[in-house]
Amino acid sequence: MNRKGILTVISGFSGVGKGTIVKKLLENYQEYALSISATTRAPREGEQEGREYFFKTKAEFETMIAKDAFVEYARFVENYYGTPKEYVEEKLSEGKDVILEIEIQVAMKIKEKYPDALTLFIVPPTPEVLKQRLIGRGTESEQVIASRLKRAAEEAKGMSQYDYLIVNDDLDTCVREVHAVIQSEHLKNSRNTEFRKKLEYGMSQFLKGDK
Ligand code: ADP
Ligand code: 5GP
């Protein structure tokens, strides 16, 4: 069957556990590659070229835009951010399922451009659990947490556009479910047209003669 990789978009509210889930998915299974974005912003302390981001100058980034070298890109406050096509396409053709951890607006842009992309939205079991995770992570002030929750409320309006909702209650169960969904997607009839046609042809040969 077809083992070309699947472009897999993972979105979800801030603090729901996307980063944690993606890390475990990459640790536990060989099937995945994580897309690394390019940006023109300066590296923060501890960030490494090719690990958090590929760091580019503005001129380099604009040359890449002119060459249509991005799956998508956007400009936030003075800086460009984008998903380089080359890495994504190389990994897909190696048969790796490429994970893009991205926000909802970008996810919908990708789905338009790549209708074959699989979109997963990670949700908390309840709104209260989401709030507790943001507090528990301890990386943001009370004010920032409140604004993230407001933004999450806005994002919740777009959840229905995703192919799958996956609940992150017990982490290991969630990671297993994400893996199961992506791997089941490979078995879809529509992703295996060539294989099916070959098999149909081969099977039709049994109709000829007594063989
Ligand atoms: P995101 O990348 O979606 O913003 P994180 O991966 O940073 O979220 O997770 C937010 C916090 O929730 C972290 O402190 C993480 O350890 C915790 N967390 C993630 N998944 C679970 C889970 N299933 N149960 C309990 N805590 C979790
Ligand atoms: P930061 O500078 O904090 O690493 O990221 C700032 C913002 O850029 C975040 O909202 C992040 O989601 C977004 N971002 C990171 N990579 C990409 C990308 O490849 N494409 C787009 N459109 N946004 C990105």
CSV table of C-alpha atoms in Angstrom, one decimal, residues 51 54 62 92 104 113 123 138 174 176 204 210:
chain,number,residue,atom,x,y,z
A,51,ARG,CA,16.3,22.7,16.2
A,54,PHE,CA,16.1,27.9,10.9
A,62,GLU,CA,12.3,37.2,0.9
A,92,LEU,CA,6.9,13.0,3.0
A,104,ILE,CA,-5.9,27.4,13.6
A,113,LYS,CA,-3.6,24.5,-0.3
A,123,VAL,CA,-8.9,19.4,23.3
A,138,GLY,CA,4.1,28.1,35.4
A,174,CYS,CA,-3.8,10.6,23.9
A,176,ARG,CA,-1.6,6.4,21.4
A,204,SER,CA,-9.5,-9.5,-13.0
A,210,ASP,CA,-9.4,-21.6,-15.9
